[in-house]
């Protein structure tokens, strides 16, 4: 995968974010997109080898549309400034994907649940109430803390959620509406020959975190 070509395309798209430019450069877009799909499929196979519970995801299905949804975000540009893809997808939606974001302004690997639906968030809170110590062990592991940043959606509750006491030992976790982590990437790292191996390493480090949450919403 020629990631340099991907970033060159995205930088030019960011400067010329209109349909006319995209129409003129659609062949370039398809070349970059198709190469990335091949790369995602290779990564998909590697992740299957390290996680028995991994759900194989075709790269074409994993890749998000490059168009912004202007119906809900009319003030955004027509096109995104990144390629986003979610692997380890569960058709039921009851699983946080392993997300890969490669963009002009930021690139990162992420996983977990971003503002999940109420039923999923309730299940996660029940799991934390029942066995939050196990989750805390995952979050406090040194290699985990060295690898990830906790994603803050800015919407954590100020008080205990309904049904829980304010002095609950895990009240800090129960207040959260998002349980997700990210690992920042530089363009230099992405263009290294071992970038795919790096993604596998980060995936393995994230596994206990995602396993806890995925189990919480499916039990």
PDB file of C-alpha atoms in Angstrom:
ATOM      1  CA  UNK A   1       0.000   0.000   0.000  1.00  0.00           C
ATOM      2  CA  UNK A   2       1.357   3.368  -1.036  1.00  0.00           C
ATOM      3  CA  UNK A   3       0.245   5.518   1.901  1.00  0.00           C
ATOM      4  CA  UNK A   4       2.221   8.461   0.559  1.00  0.00           C
ATOM      5  CA  UNK A   5      -0.086   8.500  -2.453  1.00  0.00           C
ATOM      6  CA  UNK A   6      -3.094   8.338  -0.109  1.00  0.00           C
ATOM      7  CA  UNK A   7      -1.986  11.385   1.865  1.00  0.00           C
ATOM      8  CA  UNK A   8      -1.138  13.326  -1.294  1.00  0.00           C
ATOM      9  CA  UNK A   9      -4.645  12.669  -2.574  1.00  0.00           C
ATOM     10  CA  UNK A  10      -6.253  13.702   0.725  1.00  0.00           C
ATOM     11  CA  UNK A  11      -4.223  16.917   0.938  1.00  0.00           C
ATOM     12  CA  UNK A  12      -5.268  17.922  -2.570  1.00  0.00           C
ATOM     13  CA  UNK A  13      -8.881  16.987  -1.831  1.00  0.00           C
ATOM     14  CA  UNK A  14      -8.828  19.142   1.287  1.00  0.00           C
ATOM     15  CA  UNK A  15      -7.728  22.149  -0.816  1.00  0.00           C
ATOM     16  CA  UNK A  16     -10.259  21.392  -3.550  1.00  0.00           C
ATOM     17  CA  UNK A  17     -13.231  20.057  -1.633  1.00  0.00           C
ATOM     18  CA  UNK A  18     -15.839  20.140  -4.392  1.00  0.00           C
ATOM     19  CA  UNK A  19     -17.553  17.709  -6.733  1.00  0.00           C
ATOM     20  CA  UNK A  20     -15.909  19.130  -9.850  1.00  0.00           C
ATOM     21  CA  UNK A  21     -12.415  18.354  -8.557  1.00  0.00           C
ATOM     22  CA  UNK A  22     -13.478  14.905  -7.351  1.00  0.00           C
ATOM     23  CA  UNK A  23     -15.013  14.094 -10.730  1.00  0.00           C
ATOM     24  CA  UNK A  24     -11.752  15.061 -12.418  1.00  0.00           C
ATOM     25  CA  UNK A  25      -9.739  12.937  -9.974  1.00  0.00           C
ATOM     26  CA  UNK A  26     -12.140  10.032  -9.444  1.00  0.00           C
ATOM     27  CA  UNK A  27      -9.740   7.573 -11.074  1.00  0.00           C
ATOM     28  CA  UNK A  28      -7.066   8.544  -8.509  1.00  0.00           C
ATOM     29  CA  UNK A  29      -9.613   8.170  -5.726  1.00  0.00           C
ATOM     30  CA  UNK A  30     -10.573   4.667  -6.849  1.00  0.00           C
ATOM     31  CA  UNK A  31      -6.921   3.642  -7.155  1.00  0.00           C
ATOM     32  CA  UNK A  32      -6.141   4.792  -3.600  1.00  0.00           C
ATOM     33  CA  UNK A  33      -9.381   3.341  -2.213  1.00  0.00           C
ATOM     34  CA  UNK A  34      -8.924  -0.031  -3.915  1.00  0.00           C
ATOM     35  CA  UNK A  35      -5.303  -0.334  -2.749  1.00  0.00           C
ATOM     36  CA  UNK A  36      -6.445   0.463   0.784  1.00  0.00           C
ATOM     37  CA  UNK A  37      -9.162  -2.208   0.600  1.00  0.00           C
ATOM     38  CA  UNK A  38      -6.511  -4.779  -0.348  1.00  0.00           C
ATOM     39  CA  UNK A  39      -4.406  -3.627   2.606  1.00  0.00           C
ATOM     40  CA  UNK A  40      -7.404  -3.869   4.953  1.00  0.00           C
ATOM     41  CA  UNK A  41      -8.103  -7.409   3.779  1.00  0.00           C
ATOM     42  CA  UNK A  42      -4.518  -8.410   4.556  1.00  0.00           C
ATOM     43  CA  UNK A  43      -4.777  -6.832   8.014  1.00  0.00           C
ATOM     44  CA  UNK A  44      -8.115  -8.626   8.489  1.00  0.00           C
ATOM     45  CA  UNK A  45      -6.403 -11.978   7.953  1.00  0.00           C
ATOM     46  CA  UNK A  46      -3.650 -11.149  10.426  1.00  0.00           C
ATOM     47  CA  UNK A  47      -6.148 -10.127  13.110  1.00  0.00           C
ATOM     48  CA  UNK A  48      -8.010 -13.397  12.670  1.00  0.00           C
ATOM     49  CA  UNK A  49      -4.794 -15.177  13.641  1.00  0.00           C
ATOM     50  CA  UNK A  50      -4.373 -13.323  16.951  1.00  0.00           C
ATOM     51  CA  UNK A  51      -7.993 -13.277  18.161  1.00  0.00           C
ATOM     52  CA  UNK A  52     -10.245 -16.345  18.163  1.00  0.00           C
ATOM     53  CA  UNK A  53     -13.299 -14.103  18.595  1.00  0.00           C
ATOM     54  CA  UNK A  54     -12.416 -11.769  15.741  1.00  0.00           C
ATOM     55  CA  UNK A  55     -15.161 -11.368  13.123  1.00  0.00           C
ATOM     56  CA  UNK A  56     -13.661 -11.270   9.651  1.00  0.00           C
ATOM     57  CA  UNK A  57     -14.640  -8.081   7.845  1.00  0.00           C
ATOM     58  CA  UNK A  58     -14.206  -7.533   4.126  1.00  0.00           C
ATOM     59  CA  UNK A  59     -12.236  -4.363   3.478  1.00  0.00           C
ATOM     60  CA  UNK A  60     -14.879  -3.016   1.117  1.00  0.00           C
ATOM     61  CA  UNK A  61     -17.502  -3.316   3.854  1.00  0.00           C
ATOM     62  CA  UNK A  62     -15.145  -1.949   6.509  1.00  0.00           C
ATOM     63  CA  UNK A  63     -14.320   1.240   4.605  1.00  0.00           C
ATOM     64  CA  UNK A  64     -16.520   4.247   5.360  1.00  0.00           C
ATOM     65  CA  UNK A  65     -17.862   6.532   2.646  1.00  0.00           C
ATOM     66  CA  UNK A  66     -15.632   9.496   1.922  1.00  0.00           C
ATOM     67  CA  UNK A  67     -18.693  11.736   1.531  1.00  0.00           C
ATOM     68  CA  UNK A  68     -19.826  13.615   4.617  1.00  0.00           C
ATOM     69  CA  UNK A  69     -23.484  13.172   5.555  1.00  0.00           C
ATOM     70  CA  UNK A  70     -24.684  16.684   4.728  1.00  0.00           C
ATOM     71  CA  UNK A  71     -28.257  15.866   5.733  1.00  0.00           C
ATOM     72  CA  UNK A  72     -27.226  15.816   9.396  1.00  0.00           C
ATOM     73  CA  UNK A  73     -24.123  18.013   9.102  1.00  0.00           C
ATOM     74  CA  UNK A  74     -24.939  20.622   6.416  1.00  0.00           C
ATOM     75  CA  UNK A  75     -22.004  22.857   7.383  1.00  0.00           C
ATOM     76  CA  UNK A  76     -19.344  20.225   6.791  1.00  0.00           C
ATOM     77  CA  UNK A  77     -17.360  19.994   3.526  1.00  0.00           C
ATOM     78  CA  UNK A  78     -18.685  17.631   0.865  1.00  0.00           C
ATOM     79  CA  UNK A  79     -15.814  15.191   1.393  1.00  0.00           C
ATOM     80  CA  UNK A  80     -13.951  13.981   4.460  1.00  0.00           C
ATOM     81  CA  UNK A  81     -10.242  14.639   4.925  1.00  0.00           C
ATOM     82  CA  UNK A  82      -9.551  11.047   5.919  1.00  0.00           C
ATOM     83  CA  UNK A  83     -10.178   7.397   5.174  1.00  0.00           C
ATOM     84  CA  UNK A  84     -11.975   5.644   8.031  1.00  0.00           C
ATOM     85  CA  UNK A  85     -12.482   1.897   8.355  1.00  0.00           C
ATOM     86  CA  UNK A  86     -13.997  -0.359  10.999  1.00  0.00           C
ATOM     87  CA  UNK A  87     -12.835  -3.969  11.333  1.00  0.00           C
ATOM     88  CA  UNK A  88     -14.193  -6.757  13.559  1.00  0.00           C
ATOM     89  CA  UNK A  89     -17.768  -5.771  12.753  1.00  0.00           C
ATOM     90  CA  UNK A  90     -20.747  -7.575  14.239  1.00  0.00           C
ATOM     91  CA  UNK A  91     -23.917  -7.464  12.141  1.00  0.00           C
ATOM     92  CA  UNK A  92     -26.030  -7.001  15.279  1.00  0.00           C
ATOM     93  CA  UNK A  93     -24.183  -3.800  16.160  1.00  0.00           C
ATOM     94  CA  UNK A  94     -23.493  -5.158  19.624  1.00  0.00           C
ATOM     95  CA  UNK A  95     -19.756  -4.919  19.296  1.00  0.00           C
ATOM     96  CA  UNK A  96     -17.368  -2.003  19.251  1.00  0.00           C
ATOM     97  CA  UNK A  97     -15.251  -2.135  16.096  1.00  0.00           C
ATOM     98  CA  UNK A  98     -11.502  -1.704  15.686  1.00  0.00           C
ATOM     99  CA  UNK A  99     -11.398   1.642  13.918  1.00  0.00           C
ATOM    100  CA  UNK A 100      -8.602   2.926  11.666  1.00  0.00           C
ATOM    101  CA  UNK A 101      -8.560   6.648  10.869  1.00  0.00           C
ATOM    102  CA  UNK A 102      -5.949   7.894   8.398  1.00  0.00           C
ATOM    103  CA  UNK A 103      -6.229  11.586   7.661  1.00  0.00           C
ATOM    104  CA  UNK A 104      -4.598  14.877   6.824  1.00  0.00           C
ATOM    105  CA  UNK A 105      -5.009  16.452  10.252  1.00  0.00           C
ATOM    106  CA  UNK A 106      -4.984  13.372  12.474  1.00  0.00           C
ATOM    107  CA  UNK A 107      -4.527   9.629  12.271  1.00  0.00           C
ATOM    108  CA  UNK A 108      -5.279   7.087  14.958  1.00  0.00           C
ATOM    109  CA  UNK A 109      -6.444   3.598  15.875  1.00  0.00           C
ATOM    110  CA  UNK A 110      -9.448   3.353  18.177  1.00  0.00           C
ATOM    111  CA  UNK A 111     -11.930   0.975  19.715  1.00  0.00           C
ATOM    112  CA  UNK A 112     -14.758   0.712  22.181  1.00  0.00           C
ATOM    113  CA  UNK A 113     -18.151   2.427  22.296  1.00  0.00           C
ATOM    114  CA  UNK A 114     -18.673   6.065  21.310  1.00  0.00           C
ATOM    115  CA  UNK A 115     -21.963   7.333  22.802  1.00  0.00           C
ATOM    116  CA  UNK A 116     -23.672   3.922  22.578  1.00  0.00           C
ATOM    117  CA  UNK A 117     -27.444   3.522  22.591  1.00  0.00           C
ATOM    118  CA  UNK A 118     -29.106   3.489  25.990  1.00  0.00           C
ATOM    119  CA  UNK A 119     -29.561  -0.275  26.081  1.00  0.00           C
ATOM    120  CA  UNK A 120     -25.851  -0.839  25.419  1.00  0.00           C
ATOM    121  CA  UNK A 121     -24.737   1.823  27.883  1.00  0.00           C
ATOM    122  CA  UNK A 122     -27.047   0.323  30.533  1.00  0.00           C
ATOM    123  CA  UNK A 123     -25.422  -3.089  29.966  1.00  0.00           C
ATOM    124  CA  UNK A 124     -21.932  -1.614  30.296  1.00  0.00           C
ATOM    125  CA  UNK A 125     -22.906   0.143  33.527  1.00  0.00           C
ATOM    126  CA  UNK A 126     -24.384  -3.088  34.902  1.00  0.00           C
ATOM    127  CA  UNK A 127     -21.096  -4.881  34.149  1.00  0.00           C
ATOM    128  CA  UNK A 128     -19.097  -2.143  35.883  1.00  0.00           C
ATOM    129  CA  UNK A 129     -21.448  -2.308  38.862  1.00  0.00           C
ATOM    130  CA  UNK A 130     -21.031  -6.089  39.053  1.00  0.00           C
ATOM    131  CA  UNK A 131     -17.296  -6.346  38.355  1.00  0.00           C
ATOM    132  CA  UNK A 132     -15.735  -2.954  37.839  1.00  0.00           C
ATOM    133  CA  UNK A 133     -12.491  -4.120  39.448  1.00  0.00           C
ATOM    134  CA  UNK A 134     -11.753  -6.253  36.388  1.00  0.00           C
ATOM    135  CA  UNK A 135     -12.275  -3.268  34.091  1.00  0.00           C
ATOM    136  CA  UNK A 136     -10.071  -1.077  36.281  1.00  0.00           C
ATOM    137  CA  UNK A 137      -7.269  -3.650  36.029  1.00  0.00           C
ATOM    138  CA  UNK A 138      -7.432  -3.381  32.241  1.00  0.00           C
ATOM    139  CA  UNK A 139      -7.444   0.420  32.304  1.00  0.00           C
ATOM    140  CA  UNK A 140      -4.600   0.651  34.813  1.00  0.00           C
ATOM    141  CA  UNK A 141      -2.250  -1.820  33.137  1.00  0.00           C
ATOM    142  CA  UNK A 142       0.956   0.093  32.371  1.00  0.00           C
ATOM    143  CA  UNK A 143       1.305  -1.044  28.761  1.00  0.00           C
ATOM    144  CA  UNK A 144      -2.340  -0.128  28.136  1.00  0.00           C
ATOM    145  CA  UNK A 145      -1.925   3.352  29.616  1.00  0.00           C
ATOM    146  CA  UNK A 146       1.286   3.839  27.628  1.00  0.00           C
ATOM    147  CA  UNK A 147      -0.491   2.880  24.392  1.00  0.00           C
ATOM    148  CA  UNK A 148      -3.880   4.585  24.619  1.00  0.00           C
ATOM    149  CA  UNK A 149      -5.662   7.777  25.514  1.00  0.00           C
ATOM    150  CA  UNK A 150      -9.174   7.568  26.914  1.00  0.00           C
ATOM    151  CA  UNK A 151     -11.607   9.330  24.590  1.00  0.00           C
ATOM    152  CA  UNK A 152     -13.604  12.024  26.356  1.00  0.00           C
ATOM    153  CA  UNK A 153     -16.906  12.928  24.706  1.00  0.00           C
ATOM    154  CA  UNK A 154     -17.422  15.825  27.122  1.00  0.00           C
ATOM    155  CA  UNK A 155     -20.793  14.462  28.189  1.00  0.00           C
ATOM    156  CA  UNK A 156     -20.048  12.509  31.372  1.00  0.00           C
ATOM    157  CA  UNK A 157     -22.765  12.899  33.989  1.00  0.00           C
ATOM    158  CA  UNK A 158     -22.195  15.254  36.900  1.00  0.00           C
ATOM    159  CA  UNK A 159     -24.117  12.959  39.245  1.00  0.00           C
ATOM    160  CA  UNK A 160     -24.642   9.220  39.511  1.00  0.00           C
ATOM    161  CA  UNK A 161     -26.774   7.668  36.767  1.00  0.00           C
ATOM    162  CA  UNK A 162     -30.241   6.537  37.775  1.00  0.00           C
ATOM    163  CA  UNK A 163     -30.129   3.383  39.886  1.00  0.00           C
ATOM    164  CA  UNK A 164     -26.602   3.898  41.236  1.00  0.00           C
ATOM    165  CA  UNK A 165     -25.308   5.525  44.400  1.00  0.00           C
ATOM    166  CA  UNK A 166     -23.232   8.695  44.307  1.00  0.00           C
ATOM    167  CA  UNK A 167     -20.560   7.034  46.490  1.00  0.00           C
ATOM    168  CA  UNK A 168     -20.260   3.935  44.285  1.00  0.00           C
ATOM    169  CA  UNK A 169     -16.625   2.775  44.184  1.00  0.00           C
ATOM    170  CA  UNK A 170     -16.634   2.985  40.376  1.00  0.00           C
ATOM    171  CA  UNK A 171     -18.714   6.147  40.045  1.00  0.00           C
ATOM    172  CA  UNK A 172     -16.088   7.700  37.724  1.00  0.00           C
ATOM    173  CA  UNK A 173     -16.744   4.943  35.172  1.00  0.00           C
ATOM    174  CA  UNK A 174     -20.496   4.811  35.701  1.00  0.00           C
ATOM    175  CA  UNK A 175     -20.843   8.505  34.840  1.00  0.00           C
ATOM    176  CA  UNK A 176     -19.278   8.055  31.410  1.00  0.00           C
ATOM    177  CA  UNK A 177     -21.396   7.931  28.260  1.00  0.00           C
ATOM    178  CA  UNK A 178     -18.459   6.875  26.087  1.00  0.00           C
ATOM    179  CA  UNK A 179     -16.056   4.001  26.722  1.00  0.00           C
ATOM    180  CA  UNK A 180     -13.448   4.191  23.975  1.00  0.00           C
ATOM    181  CA  UNK A 181      -9.708   4.594  23.560  1.00  0.00           C
ATOM    182  CA  UNK A 182      -7.427   5.872  20.806  1.00  0.00           C
ATOM    183  CA  UNK A 183      -3.810   5.451  19.781  1.00  0.00           C
ATOM    184  CA  UNK A 184      -2.311   8.369  17.845  1.00  0.00           C
ATOM    185  CA  UNK A 185      -0.338   7.774  14.655  1.00  0.00           C
ATOM    186  CA  UNK A 186       2.064   9.964  12.718  1.00  0.00           C
ATOM    187  CA  UNK A 187       2.248   9.929   8.936  1.00  0.00           C
ATOM    188  CA  UNK A 188       5.852   8.799   9.284  1.00  0.00           C
ATOM    189  CA  UNK A 189       4.756   5.734  11.279  1.00  0.00           C
ATOM    190  CA  UNK A 190       2.037   4.938   8.755  1.00  0.00           C
ATOM    191  CA  UNK A 191       4.505   4.951   5.881  1.00  0.00           C
ATOM    192  CA  UNK A 192       6.909   2.559   7.615  1.00  0.00           C
ATOM    193  CA  UNK A 193       7.168  -0.994   6.258  1.00  0.00           C
ATOM    194  CA  UNK A 194       6.065  -2.440   9.597  1.00  0.00           C
ATOM    195  CA  UNK A 195       2.893  -0.343   9.933  1.00  0.00           C
ATOM    196  CA  UNK A 196       0.593  -3.346   9.606  1.00  0.00           C
ATOM    197  CA  UNK A 197       2.510  -5.167  12.340  1.00  0.00           C
ATOM    198  CA  UNK A 198       2.134  -2.057  14.481  1.00  0.00           C
ATOM    199  CA  UNK A 199      -1.651  -2.179  13.962  1.00  0.00           C
ATOM    200  CA  UNK A 200      -1.688  -5.829  15.038  1.00  0.00           C
ATOM    201  CA  UNK A 201       0.305  -4.972  18.150  1.00  0.00           C
ATOM    202  CA  UNK A 202      -2.097  -2.174  19.087  1.00  0.00           C
ATOM    203  CA  UNK A 203      -5.070  -4.460  18.429  1.00  0.00           C
ATOM    204  CA  UNK A 204      -3.667  -7.090  20.801  1.00  0.00           C
ATOM    205  CA  UNK A 205      -3.070  -4.457  23.493  1.00  0.00           C
ATOM    206  CA  UNK A 206      -6.669  -3.269  23.078  1.00  0.00           C
ATOM    207  CA  UNK A 207      -8.199  -6.758  23.197  1.00  0.00           C
ATOM    208  CA  UNK A 208      -8.891  -6.990  26.969  1.00  0.00           C
ATOM    209  CA  UNK A 209     -10.584  -3.570  26.878  1.00  0.00           C
ATOM    210  CA  UNK A 210     -12.811  -4.449  23.942  1.00  0.00           C
ATOM    211  CA  UNK A 211     -13.449  -7.975  25.257  1.00  0.00           C
ATOM    212  CA  UNK A 212     -14.767  -6.595  28.552  1.00  0.00           C
ATOM    213  CA  UNK A 213     -17.119  -4.157  26.820  1.00  0.00           C
ATOM    214  CA  UNK A 214     -18.280  -6.616  24.154  1.00  0.00           C
ATOM    215  CA  UNK A 215     -19.051  -9.204  26.798  1.00  0.00           C
ATOM    216  CA  UNK A 216     -20.940  -6.591  28.814  1.00  0.00           C
ATOM    217  CA  UNK A 217     -23.354  -5.801  25.971  1.00  0.00           C
ATOM    218  CA  UNK A 218     -23.949  -9.412  24.927  1.00  0.00           C
ATOM    219  CA  UNK A 219     -24.451 -11.167  28.277  1.00  0.00           C
TER     220      UNK A 219
END
